[in-house]
Amino acid sequence: MKKPETIAAQALGWIEEKTRAVSPPLHVSSTFERDADNQYRSGRNYARADNPAFDQPEQVLAALEQGEAAMLFASGMAAATAVFLSLKPGDHVVAPKVMYWSLRNWLMNFARGWGLDVELVDTSDPAALKAAMRPGKTRLVWVETPANPLWDIVDIAAAAEIAHAAGARLAVDSTVATPVFTQPLALGADLVMHSATKYLNGHSDLVAGALVTKAIDESWQRMSDVRKQVGAILGSFESWLLLRGMRTLFPRVRAAAASAQTLAEALQRNENVASVLYPGLPGFKGHAIAARQMKGGFGAMMSIRVKGGEKAAIAAAARVQVFKRATSLGGVESLVEHRASVEGPDTPCPADLLRLSVGIEDAGDLLADLEQALRQGR
Ligand SMILES: Cc1ncc(COP(=O)(O)O)c(C=O)c1O
């Protein structure tokens, strides 16, 4: 097996057979010809079921995550909700208190109404997770690590052991960790989810999602049925763009994470910053677990709590010149967001918090930008 850097850069080394093209053709056909004897020997009939445009990005991602198979979806939310919709009404599922806000909303408002027994716990605390398990009834434990927007760290190996002991499966939203730093399946998880909109693509120019499974089993088949029957599929062009983005995953993500570490250390000393939330800082609550489970870096997402409260935080965000004020994360350009404004009244996100997605610009430019914005923001 080649190293992941090689797998990503060469997209598994594929060459298109007919033309010897190094970059794959863009497949756009919605339908595929049936053989004269009424068979479908190509294995394909209609692009809602599957699409040749998915093959390469799915196989590259499966290889990077050390999974048996991967599936692309129309968005990260489409991928995540397919996991829950593959369960049955009445099933008990455990999810984190601190997690991506829209998915938490969907679980509270849609999935509960649909019949799932959703319980939110502090999944960064193994004792709390263990206490929430109902053996034989809990079907799924969903975790996110590092988790939006406080970057709580979940010990994946411990969570897998707890879930499996109760007969449940463990799914990990690994969007922020990326396959560069963490392989949840190797640590015991059953399923990995990505908002491919973020680091996998990396250029803020498409919306996509993905699931990767440890084993092709009945549960995976149900998720595949959800994708096909609901039609939560990625477009051909987006699949092609995603593959192109994944080729540079390793250098992009490593550069961004190195800058994030530099920024976190410097911002910790900034007189206008009350605290820095970043798993790479030794004083951060989840640091020891992150240091064990994240290989070679701590990701490029962090939050800062601004002295002076909500007004000062929003004022600082208003003054950035290099960072862009925008939601989302994982692109080559750095973004800043006053997260509580997005998440609304029920959020666990403090009002003085700015979320930073660190890109691949010069780290000195990024730090100088934040320093001037914080200085004048008070
Ligand atoms: C950690 C995480 N999971 C899931 C999602 C949802 O992904 P998408 O916006 O592609 O639907 C996001 C999007 O912000 C995210 O940050």
mmCIF file of C-alpha atoms and ligand atoms in Angstrom:
data_model
loop_
_atom_site.group_PDB
_atom_site.id
_atom_site.type_symbol
_atom_site.label_atom_id
_atom_site.label_comp_id
_atom_site.label_asym_id
_atom_site.label_seq_id
_atom_site.Cartn_x
_atom_site.Cartn_y
_atom_site.Cartn_z
ATOM 1 C CA MET A 1 0.000 0.000 0.000
ATOM 2 C CA LYS A 2 1.341 3.418 -1.010
ATOM 3 C CA LYS A 3 1.613 6.213 1.540
ATOM 4 C CA PRO A 4 -1.531 8.396 1.883
ATOM 5 C CA GLU A 5 0.292 11.429 0.456
ATOM 6 C CA THR A 6 0.941 9.451 -2.744
ATOM 7 C CA ILE A 7 -2.596 8.065 -2.889
ATOM 8 C CA ALA A 8 -4.046 11.577 -2.625
ATOM 9 C CA ALA A 9 -1.646 13.337 -5.024
ATOM 10 C CA GLN A 10 -2.089 10.715 -7.754
ATOM 11 C CA ALA A 11 -5.744 9.902 -7.011
ATOM 12 C CA LEU A 12 -4.686 6.260 -6.607
ATOM 13 C CA GLY A 13 -2.543 6.478 -9.730
ATOM 14 C CA TRP A 14 -5.390 6.031 -12.181
ATOM 15 C CA ILE A 15 -4.843 6.562 -15.887
ATOM 16 C CA GLU A 16 -7.865 6.767 -18.174
ATOM 17 C CA GLU A 17 -7.614 3.704 -20.418
ATOM 18 C CA LYS A 18 -8.760 5.064 -23.773
ATOM 19 C CA THR A 19 -6.729 8.285 -23.893
ATOM 20 C CA ARG A 20 -4.075 7.649 -21.191
ATOM 21 C CA ALA A 21 -5.259 10.892 -19.553
ATOM 22 C CA VAL A 22 -3.787 11.539 -16.097
ATOM 23 C CA SER A 23 -6.786 13.624 -15.074
ATOM 24 C CA PRO A 24 -10.118 11.782 -15.287
ATOM 25 C CA PRO A 25 -12.811 12.685 -17.798
ATOM 26 C CA LEU A 26 -15.936 14.422 -16.522
ATOM 27 C CA HIS A 27 -18.798 11.923 -16.687
ATOM 28 C CA VAL A 28 -22.126 13.689 -17.040
ATOM 29 C CA SER A 29 -24.471 11.031 -18.413
ATOM 30 C CA SER A 30 -27.653 10.535 -16.391
ATOM 31 C CA THR A 31 -28.396 7.163 -17.976
ATOM 32 C CA PHE A 32 -26.575 4.109 -19.360
ATOM 33 C CA GLU A 33 -27.449 1.844 -22.284
ATOM 34 C CA ARG A 34 -29.042 -1.514 -21.623
ATOM 35 C CA ASP A 35 -27.646 -4.539 -23.505
ATOM 36 C CA ALA A 36 -29.744 -5.982 -26.334
ATOM 37 C CA ASP A 37 -30.516 -9.067 -24.250
ATOM 38 C CA ASN A 38 -32.045 -6.814 -21.560
ATOM 39 C CA GLN A 39 -29.055 -7.020 -19.165
ATOM 40 C CA TYR A 40 -26.982 -4.160 -17.689
ATOM 41 C CA ARG A 41 -23.509 -5.648 -17.996
ATOM 42 C CA SER A 42 -21.861 -2.250 -17.401
ATOM 43 C CA GLY A 43 -23.269 -2.478 -13.874
ATOM 44 C CA ARG A 44 -24.906 0.931 -14.268
ATOM 45 C CA ASN A 45 -28.339 2.012 -15.281
ATOM 46 C CA TYR A 46 -29.158 5.462 -13.872
ATOM 47 C CA ALA A 47 -27.044 8.186 -12.267
ATOM 48 C CA ARG A 48 -29.197 8.566 -9.142
ATOM 49 C CA ALA A 49 -28.176 5.018 -8.187
ATOM 50 C CA ASP A 50 -24.532 5.511 -8.964
ATOM 51 C CA ASN A 51 -22.374 7.544 -11.282
ATOM 52 C CA PRO A 52 -18.888 6.888 -12.725
ATOM 53 C CA ALA A 53 -18.021 10.412 -11.524
ATOM 54 C CA PHE A 54 -18.172 9.071 -7.931
ATOM 55 C CA ASP A 55 -15.779 6.151 -8.454
ATOM 56 C CA GLN A 56 -12.426 7.852 -8.105
ATOM 57 C CA PRO A 57 -13.183 10.293 -5.284
ATOM 58 C CA GLU A 58 -14.970 7.543 -3.323
ATOM 59 C CA GLN A 59 -12.100 5.099 -3.711
ATOM 60 C CA VAL A 60 -9.463 7.694 -2.850
ATOM 61 C CA LEU A 61 -11.357 8.665 0.285
ATOM 62 C CA ALA A 62 -11.917 5.028 1.297
ATOM 63 C CA ALA A 63 -8.163 4.424 0.934
ATOM 64 C CA LEU A 64 -7.260 7.534 2.970
ATOM 65 C CA GLU A 65 -9.638 6.497 5.754
ATOM 66 C CA GLN A 66 -8.649 2.815 5.556
ATOM 67 C CA GLY A 67 -12.290 1.885 4.970
ATOM 68 C CA GLU A 68 -13.891 -0.733 2.785
ATOM 69 C CA ALA A 69 -16.028 1.733 0.855
ATOM 70 C CA ALA A 70 -17.034 5.386 0.665
ATOM 71 C CA MET A 71 -20.117 7.203 -0.600
ATOM 72 C CA LEU A 72 -20.408 10.798 -1.768
ATOM 73 C CA PHE A 73 -23.479 12.857 -0.914
ATOM 74 C CA ALA A 74 -24.937 16.199 -1.951
ATOM 75 C CA SER A 75 -23.674 17.813 1.276
ATOM 76 C CA GLY A 76 -22.263 16.973 4.676
ATOM 77 C CA MET A 77 -25.793 17.242 6.085
ATOM 78 C CA ALA A 78 -27.084 14.801 3.446
ATOM 79 C CA ALA A 79 -24.353 12.334 4.465
ATOM 80 C CA ALA A 80 -24.957 12.732 8.207
ATOM 81 C CA THR A 81 -28.745 12.519 7.993
ATOM 82 C CA ALA A 82 -28.491 9.378 5.808
ATOM 83 C CA VAL A 83 -26.812 7.667 8.770
ATOM 84 C CA PHE A 84 -29.702 8.503 11.109
ATOM 85 C CA LEU A 85 -32.366 7.787 8.482
ATOM 86 C CA SER A 86 -30.878 4.327 8.012
ATOM 87 C CA LEU A 87 -31.982 3.564 11.606
ATOM 88 C CA LYS A 88 -35.531 2.724 12.627
ATOM 89 C CA PRO A 89 -38.083 4.774 14.578
ATOM 90 C CA GLY A 90 -37.715 3.853 18.256
ATOM 91 C CA ASP A 91 -33.941 3.361 18.064
ATOM 92 C CA HIS A 92 -31.936 5.113 20.754
ATOM 93 C CA VAL A 93 -29.027 7.267 19.559
ATOM 94 C CA VAL A 94 -26.479 9.235 21.529
ATOM 95 C CA ALA A 95 -25.007 12.478 20.161
ATOM 96 C CA PRO A 96 -22.782 15.215 21.627
ATOM 97 C CA LYS A 97 -23.921 18.370 23.372
ATOM 98 C CA VAL A 98 -21.173 20.240 21.510
ATOM 99 C CA MET A 99 -21.440 19.490 17.812
ATOM 100 C CA TYR A 100 -22.068 21.045 14.416
ATOM 101 C CA TRP A 101 -25.083 23.227 15.043
ATOM 102 C CA SER A 102 -27.294 22.394 12.036
ATOM 103 C CA LEU A 103 -27.032 18.675 12.646
ATOM 104 C CA ARG A 104 -27.883 19.137 16.313
ATOM 105 C CA ASN A 105 -30.950 21.159 15.244
ATOM 106 C CA TRP A 106 -31.984 18.461 12.792
ATOM 107 C CA LEU A 107 -31.651 15.781 15.465
ATOM 108 C CA MET A 108 -33.713 17.795 17.950
ATOM 109 C CA ASN A 109 -36.381 18.971 15.540
ATOM 110 C CA PHE A 110 -36.686 16.403 12.773
ATOM 111 C CA ALA A 111 -35.149 13.127 13.937
ATOM 112 C CA ARG A 112 -36.975 13.185 17.293
ATOM 113 C CA GLY A 113 -40.277 13.880 15.551
ATOM 114 C CA TRP A 114 -39.540 11.091 13.094
ATOM 115 C CA GLY A 115 -39.171 8.659 15.993
ATOM 116 C CA LEU A 116 -35.510 8.444 16.966
ATOM 117 C CA ASP A 117 -34.854 8.571 20.686
ATOM 118 C CA VAL A 118 -32.045 11.152 20.604
ATOM 119 C CA GLU A 119 -30.028 11.772 23.761
ATOM 120 C CA LEU A 120 -27.367 14.494 23.967
ATOM 121 C CA VAL A 121 -24.431 13.841 26.291
ATOM 122 C CA ASP A 122 -20.924 15.156 26.876
ATOM 123 C CA THR A 123 -19.192 12.627 24.620
ATOM 124 C CA SER A 124 -15.776 13.991 25.628
ATOM 125 C CA ASP A 125 -16.431 12.410 29.051
ATOM 126 C CA PRO A 126 -16.238 8.579 28.749
ATOM 127 C CA ALA A 127 -18.098 8.121 32.068
ATOM 128 C CA ALA A 128 -21.022 10.240 30.823
ATOM 129 C CA LEU A 129 -21.057 8.346 27.554
ATOM 130 C CA LYS A 130 -21.031 5.001 29.318
ATOM 131 C CA ALA A 131 -23.886 6.075 31.595
ATOM 132 C CA ALA A 132 -26.008 7.033 28.562
ATOM 133 C CA MET A 133 -25.749 3.635 26.875
ATOM 134 C CA ARG A 134 -28.803 1.369 26.871
ATOM 135 C CA PRO A 135 -27.532 -2.077 25.872
ATOM 136 C CA GLY A 136 -29.660 -3.605 23.131
ATOM 137 C CA LYS A 137 -31.520 -0.331 22.569
ATOM 138 C CA THR A 138 -28.756 2.131 21.665
ATOM 139 C CA ARG A 139 -27.988 1.633 17.983
ATOM 140 C CA LEU A 140 -25.654 4.518 17.270
ATOM 141 C CA VAL A 141 -23.190 6.779 19.036
ATOM 142 C CA TRP A 142 -22.369 9.902 17.023
ATOM 143 C CA VAL A 143 -19.307 11.935 17.945
ATOM 144 C CA GLU A 144 -17.464 14.870 16.424
ATOM 145 C CA THR A 145 -13.796 15.484 17.173
ATOM 146 C CA PRO A 146 -12.499 18.190 17.348
ATOM 147 C CA ALA A 147 -16.069 19.472 17.801
ATOM 148 C CA ASN A 148 -17.511 22.775 16.651
ATOM 149 C CA PRO A 149 -17.094 25.433 17.963
ATOM 150 C CA LEU A 150 -15.298 24.690 21.270
ATOM 151 C CA TRP A 151 -13.066 21.956 19.774
ATOM 152 C CA ASP A 152 -13.897 19.357 22.441
ATOM 153 C CA ILE A 153 -11.870 16.202 21.879
ATOM 154 C CA VAL A 154 -13.462 12.760 22.010
ATOM 155 C CA ASP A 155 -11.305 9.709 22.693
ATOM 156 C CA ILE A 156 -12.393 7.653 19.672
ATOM 157 C CA ALA A 157 -10.932 4.347 20.891
ATOM 158 C CA ALA A 158 -12.667 4.694 24.289
ATOM 159 C CA ALA A 159 -15.966 5.736 22.650
ATOM 160 C CA ALA A 160 -15.790 2.729 20.293
ATOM 161 C CA GLU A 161 -15.271 0.356 23.192
ATOM 162 C CA ILE A 162 -18.221 1.831 25.102
ATOM 163 C CA ALA A 163 -20.496 1.790 22.038
ATOM 164 C CA HIS A 164 -19.580 -1.748 21.048
ATOM 165 C CA ALA A 165 -20.017 -3.093 24.594
ATOM 166 C CA ALA A 166 -23.650 -1.932 24.393
ATOM 167 C CA GLY A 167 -24.160 -3.343 20.876
ATOM 168 C CA ALA A 168 -24.100 0.121 19.227
ATOM 169 C CA ARG A 169 -22.043 1.445 16.341
ATOM 170 C CA LEU A 170 -19.762 4.471 16.477
ATOM 171 C CA ALA A 171 -19.886 7.174 13.793
ATOM 172 C CA VAL A 172 -17.326 9.997 13.801
ATOM 173 C CA ASP A 173 -17.702 13.395 12.145
ATOM 174 C CA SER A 174 -14.037 13.812 11.235
ATOM 175 C CA THR A 175 -14.475 16.927 9.103
ATOM 176 C CA VAL A 176 -12.106 19.018 11.214
ATOM 177 C CA ALA A 177 -9.499 16.312 11.899
ATOM 178 C CA THR A 178 -9.331 15.252 8.227
ATOM 179 C CA PRO A 179 -7.687 11.971 7.144
ATOM 180 C CA VAL A 180 -4.368 13.818 7.383
ATOM 181 C CA PHE A 181 -4.444 13.760 11.195
ATOM 182 C CA THR A 182 -6.881 11.032 12.275
ATOM 183 C CA GLN A 183 -8.098 7.641 11.049
ATOM 184 C CA PRO A 184 -11.214 6.976 13.149
ATOM 185 C CA LEU A 185 -11.794 3.508 11.620
ATOM 186 C CA ALA A 186 -8.344 2.327 12.683
ATOM 187 C CA LEU A 187 -9.171 3.545 16.200
ATOM 188 C CA GLY A 188 -12.315 1.395 16.333
ATOM 189 C CA ALA A 189 -15.069 3.529 14.757
ATOM 190 C CA ASP A 190 -17.501 1.900 12.325
ATOM 191 C CA LEU A 191 -18.259 4.926 10.195
ATOM 192 C CA VAL A 192 -16.617 8.235 9.301
ATOM 193 C CA MET A 193 -18.462 11.269 8.032
ATOM 194 C CA HIS A 194 -17.022 14.352 6.313
ATOM 195 C CA SER A 195 -18.442 17.597 5.186
ATOM 196 C CA ALA A 196 -16.352 17.395 2.002
ATOM 197 C CA THR A 197 -17.269 21.054 1.494
ATOM 198 C CA LYS A 198 -14.423 21.768 3.926
ATOM 199 C CA TYR A 199 -10.867 20.397 3.882
ATOM 200 C CA LEU A 200 -11.363 17.510 1.454
ATOM 201 C CA ASN A 201 -12.215 19.964 -1.294
ATOM 202 C CA GLY A 202 -10.398 22.876 0.290
ATOM 203 C CA HIS A 203 -11.283 25.699 -2.081
ATOM 204 C CA SER A 204 -14.700 26.919 -0.874
ATOM 205 C CA ASP A 205 -16.212 26.231 -4.285
ATOM 206 C CA LEU A 206 -18.543 23.291 -3.738
ATOM 207 C CA VAL A 207 -20.873 21.691 -1.175
ATOM 208 C CA ALA A 208 -20.436 17.942 -0.680
ATOM 209 C CA GLY A 209 -20.509 15.195 1.914
ATOM 210 C CA ALA A 210 -19.092 11.728 2.358
ATOM 211 C CA LEU A 211 -19.385 8.595 4.456
ATOM 212 C CA VAL A 212 -16.725 5.921 4.795
ATOM 213 C CA THR A 213 -17.457 2.505 6.282
ATOM 214 C CA LYS A 214 -15.290 -0.060 7.953
ATOM 215 C CA ALA A 215 -17.407 -2.884 6.508
ATOM 216 C CA ILE A 216 -19.914 -3.292 3.724
ATOM 217 C CA ASP A 217 -22.860 -4.665 5.657
ATOM 218 C CA GLU A 218 -26.641 -4.347 5.917
ATOM 219 C CA SER A 219 -26.414 -1.016 7.653
ATOM 220 C CA TRP A 220 -24.192 0.399 4.859
ATOM 221 C CA GLN A 221 -26.652 -0.940 2.320
ATOM 222 C CA ARG A 222 -29.465 0.967 4.038
ATOM 223 C CA MET A 223 -27.432 4.201 3.862
ATOM 224 C CA SER A 224 -26.829 3.536 0.187
ATOM 225 C CA ASP A 225 -30.583 3.013 -0.267
ATOM 226 C CA VAL A 226 -31.260 6.339 1.464
ATOM 227 C CA ARG A 227 -28.867 8.101 -0.926
ATOM 228 C CA LYS A 228 -30.379 6.475 -3.963
ATOM 229 C CA GLN A 229 -34.036 6.732 -2.978
ATOM 230 C CA VAL A 230 -33.905 10.243 -1.531
ATOM 231 C CA GLY A 231 -31.614 11.306 -4.375
ATOM 232 C CA ALA A 232 -29.079 12.977 -2.074
ATOM 233 C CA ILE A 233 -26.380 12.679 -4.714
ATOM 234 C CA LEU A 234 -23.445 14.857 -5.596
ATOM 235 C CA GLY A 235 -23.333 16.319 -9.120
ATOM 236 C CA SER A 236 -20.797 15.056 -11.646
ATOM 237 C CA PHE A 237 -18.867 18.319 -11.849
ATOM 238 C CA GLU A 238 -18.721 18.643 -8.056
ATOM 239 C CA SER A 239 -17.413 15.060 -7.817
ATOM 240 C CA TRP A 240 -14.711 15.908 -10.351
ATOM 241 C CA LEU A 241 -13.784 19.120 -8.504
ATOM 242 C CA LEU A 242 -13.674 17.245 -5.207
ATOM 243 C CA LEU A 243 -11.179 14.759 -6.584
ATOM 244 C CA ARG A 244 -9.030 17.637 -7.790
ATOM 245 C CA GLY A 245 -9.202 19.242 -4.359
ATOM 246 C CA MET A 246 -8.258 16.007 -2.593
ATOM 247 C CA ARG A 247 -5.029 15.754 -4.585
ATOM 248 C CA THR A 248 -3.575 18.639 -2.552
ATOM 249 C CA LEU A 249 -5.167 17.639 0.776
ATOM 250 C CA PHE A 250 -1.943 16.851 2.615
ATOM 251 C CA PRO A 251 0.150 19.960 1.829
ATOM 252 C CA ARG A 252 -2.869 22.261 2.284
ATOM 253 C CA VAL A 253 -3.976 20.837 5.608
ATOM 254 C CA ARG A 254 -0.469 20.542 7.035
ATOM 255 C CA ALA A 255 0.380 24.131 6.120
ATOM 256 C CA ALA A 256 -2.871 25.427 7.622
ATOM 257 C CA ALA A 257 -2.412 23.421 10.836
ATOM 258 C CA ALA A 258 1.174 24.640 11.263
ATOM 259 C CA SER A 259 -0.040 28.245 10.955
ATOM 260 C CA ALA A 260 -2.911 27.530 13.354
ATOM 261 C CA GLN A 261 -0.439 26.294 15.977
ATOM 262 C CA THR A 262 1.670 29.459 15.542
ATOM 263 C CA LEU A 263 -1.403 31.690 15.777
ATOM 264 C CA ALA A 264 -2.810 29.877 18.814
ATOM 265 C CA GLU A 265 0.456 30.253 20.719
ATOM 266 C CA ALA A 266 0.763 33.938 19.846
ATOM 267 C CA LEU A 267 -2.900 34.758 20.545
ATOM 268 C CA GLN A 268 -2.616 33.131 23.949
ATOM 269 C CA ARG A 269 -0.221 35.941 24.850
ATOM 270 C CA ASN A 270 -2.399 38.683 23.338
ATOM 271 C CA GLU A 271 -3.663 41.157 25.946
ATOM 272 C CA ASN A 272 -7.044 41.450 24.188
ATOM 273 C CA VAL A 273 -7.730 37.708 24.197
ATOM 274 C CA ALA A 274 -9.311 36.080 27.257
ATOM 275 C CA SER A 275 -8.610 32.517 26.087
ATOM 276 C CA VAL A 276 -7.705 30.452 23.043
ATOM 277 C CA LEU A 277 -9.477 27.158 22.363
ATOM 278 C CA TYR A 278 -7.163 24.986 20.285
ATOM 279 C CA PRO A 279 -6.330 21.287 20.805
ATOM 280 C CA GLY A 280 -2.650 21.968 20.063
ATOM 281 C CA LEU A 281 -2.175 24.055 23.209
ATOM 282 C CA PRO A 282 -0.832 22.022 26.164
ATOM 283 C CA GLY A 283 -3.264 23.767 28.537
ATOM 284 C CA PHE A 284 -6.318 22.783 26.447
ATOM 285 C CA LYS A 285 -8.627 20.271 28.129
ATOM 286 C CA GLY A 286 -8.481 17.602 25.419
ATOM 287 C CA HIS A 287 -4.815 18.136 24.526
ATOM 288 C CA ALA A 288 -3.420 14.840 25.858
ATOM 289 C CA ILE A 289 -6.014 12.747 23.972
ATOM 290 C CA ALA A 290 -5.585 14.857 20.831
ATOM 291 C CA ALA A 291 -1.806 14.413 21.018
ATOM 292 C CA ARG A 292 -2.327 10.647 21.074
ATOM 293 C CA GLN A 293 -5.058 10.368 18.473
ATOM 294 C CA MET A 294 -4.148 13.138 16.008
ATOM 295 C CA LYS A 295 -0.948 12.349 14.146
ATOM 296 C CA GLY A 296 1.317 15.215 13.108
ATOM 297 C CA GLY A 297 -0.927 18.171 13.923
ATOM 298 C CA PHE A 298 -4.049 19.421 15.645
ATOM 299 C CA GLY A 299 -6.004 20.797 12.723
ATOM 300 C CA ALA A 300 -6.517 24.370 11.632
ATOM 301 C CA MET A 301 -9.700 25.314 13.505
ATOM 302 C CA MET A 302 -9.624 27.358 16.702
ATOM 303 C CA SER A 303 -11.715 29.811 18.635
ATOM 304 C CA ILE A 304 -10.715 32.853 20.630
ATOM 305 C CA ARG A 305 -12.692 34.449 23.434
ATOM 306 C CA VAL A 306 -12.313 38.191 23.193
ATOM 307 C CA LYS A 307 -11.862 40.415 26.249
ATOM 308 C CA GLY A 308 -14.733 42.889 26.424
ATOM 309 C CA GLY A 309 -17.463 40.377 25.553
ATOM 310 C CA GLU A 310 -19.805 40.082 22.587
ATOM 311 C CA LYS A 311 -19.531 43.705 21.413
ATOM 312 C CA ALA A 312 -15.740 43.609 21.396
ATOM 313 C CA ALA A 313 -15.750 40.274 19.540
ATOM 314 C CA ILE A 314 -18.087 41.544 16.812
ATOM 315 C CA ALA A 315 -16.100 44.794 16.579
ATOM 316 C CA ALA A 316 -12.847 42.839 16.164
ATOM 317 C CA ALA A 317 -14.389 40.701 13.414
ATOM 318 C CA ALA A 318 -15.525 43.904 11.684
ATOM 319 C CA ARG A 319 -11.925 45.128 11.433
ATOM 320 C CA VAL A 320 -10.163 42.183 9.811
ATOM 321 C CA GLN A 321 -8.496 42.918 6.486
ATOM 322 C CA VAL A 322 -6.940 39.561 5.571
ATOM 323 C CA PHE A 323 -9.330 37.095 7.236
ATOM 324 C CA LYS A 324 -12.733 37.038 5.532
ATOM 325 C CA ARG A 325 -15.926 37.317 7.593
ATOM 326 C CA ALA A 326 -17.788 34.230 6.452
ATOM 327 C CA THR A 327 -19.232 30.988 7.701
ATOM 328 C CA SER A 328 -17.782 27.559 6.764
ATOM 329 C CA LEU A 329 -14.219 26.345 7.179
ATOM 330 C CA GLY A 330 -11.452 24.338 5.604
ATOM 331 C CA GLY A 331 -10.722 26.484 2.561
ATOM 332 C CA VAL A 332 -7.340 27.879 1.546
ATOM 333 C CA GLU A 333 -8.474 31.338 2.691
ATOM 334 C CA SER A 334 -8.808 32.190 6.392
ATOM 335 C CA LEU A 335 -12.274 32.893 7.768
ATOM 336 C CA VAL A 336 -13.546 34.463 10.962
ATOM 337 C CA GLU A 337 -17.053 34.142 12.356
ATOM 338 C CA HIS A 338 -18.935 35.346 15.411
ATOM 339 C CA ARG A 339 -20.418 31.927 15.957
ATOM 340 C CA ALA A 340 -23.108 32.733 18.558
ATOM 341 C CA SER A 341 -24.806 35.039 16.010
ATOM 342 C CA VAL A 342 -25.165 32.029 13.700
ATOM 343 C CA GLU A 343 -26.201 29.444 16.267
ATOM 344 C CA GLY A 344 -28.988 31.346 18.042
ATOM 345 C CA PRO A 345 -30.207 31.333 21.652
ATOM 346 C CA ASP A 346 -29.751 27.617 22.558
ATOM 347 C CA THR A 347 -26.086 27.496 21.625
ATOM 348 C CA PRO A 348 -23.373 26.309 24.043
ATOM 349 C CA CYS A 349 -21.154 28.844 22.231
ATOM 350 C CA PRO A 350 -20.154 31.850 24.393
ATOM 351 C CA ALA A 351 -21.108 35.289 23.056
ATOM 352 C CA ASP A 352 -17.514 36.552 23.155
ATOM 353 C CA LEU A 353 -16.220 33.780 20.855
ATOM 354 C CA LEU A 354 -14.784 34.197 17.372
ATOM 355 C CA ARG A 355 -14.256 31.013 15.357
ATOM 356 C CA LEU A 356 -11.194 31.028 13.120
ATOM 357 C CA SER A 357 -10.615 28.776 10.135
ATOM 358 C CA VAL A 358 -6.916 29.201 9.402
ATOM 359 C CA GLY A 359 -5.982 28.967 5.732
ATOM 360 C CA ILE A 360 -2.679 28.729 3.916
ATOM 361 C CA GLU A 361 -1.795 32.417 3.674
ATOM 362 C CA ASP A 362 1.408 33.704 5.287
ATOM 363 C CA ALA A 363 1.074 33.133 9.053
ATOM 364 C CA GLY A 364 2.663 36.527 9.789
ATOM 365 C CA ASP A 365 0.025 38.308 7.703
ATOM 366 C CA LEU A 366 -2.734 36.416 9.507
ATOM 367 C CA LEU A 367 -1.375 37.184 12.970
ATOM 368 C CA ALA A 368 -0.788 40.868 12.183
ATOM 369 C CA ASP A 369 -4.363 41.092 10.894
ATOM 370 C CA LEU A 370 -5.853 39.608 14.058
ATOM 371 C CA GLU A 371 -3.621 41.712 16.295
ATOM 372 C CA GLN A 372 -4.708 44.973 14.679
ATOM 373 C CA ALA A 373 -8.365 43.890 14.683
ATOM 374 C CA LEU A 374 -8.257 42.952 18.369
ATOM 375 C CA ARG A 375 -6.340 46.086 19.355
ATOM 376 C CA GLN A 376 -8.866 48.398 17.790
ATOM 377 C CA GLY A 377 -11.885 46.302 18.620
ATOM 378 C CA ARG A 378 -11.996 47.171 22.309
HETATM 379 C C1 LIG B 1 -18.161 19.554 11.443
HETATM 380 C C2 LIG B 1 -19.216 19.698 10.383
HETATM 381 N N1 LIG B 1 -20.006 18.662 10.108
HETATM 382 C C3 LIG B 1 -20.970 18.744 9.160
HETATM 383 C C4 LIG B 1 -21.197 19.908 8.455
HETATM 384 C C5 LIG B 1 -22.294 19.961 7.419
HETATM 385 O O1 LIG B 1 -21.735 19.960 6.142
HETATM 386 P P1 LIG B 1 -22.400 20.674 4.853
HETATM 387 O O2 LIG B 1 -22.418 22.150 5.116
HETATM 388 O O3 LIG B 1 -21.487 20.250 3.747
HETATM 389 O O4 LIG B 1 -23.782 20.122 4.696
HETATM 390 C C6 LIG B 1 -20.390 21.015 8.709
HETATM 391 C C7 LIG B 1 -20.620 22.273 7.959
HETATM 392 O O5 LIG B 1 -20.297 23.351 8.409
HETATM 393 C C8 LIG B 1 -19.378 20.915 9.699
HETATM 394 O O6 LIG B 1 -18.584 21.961 9.989
#
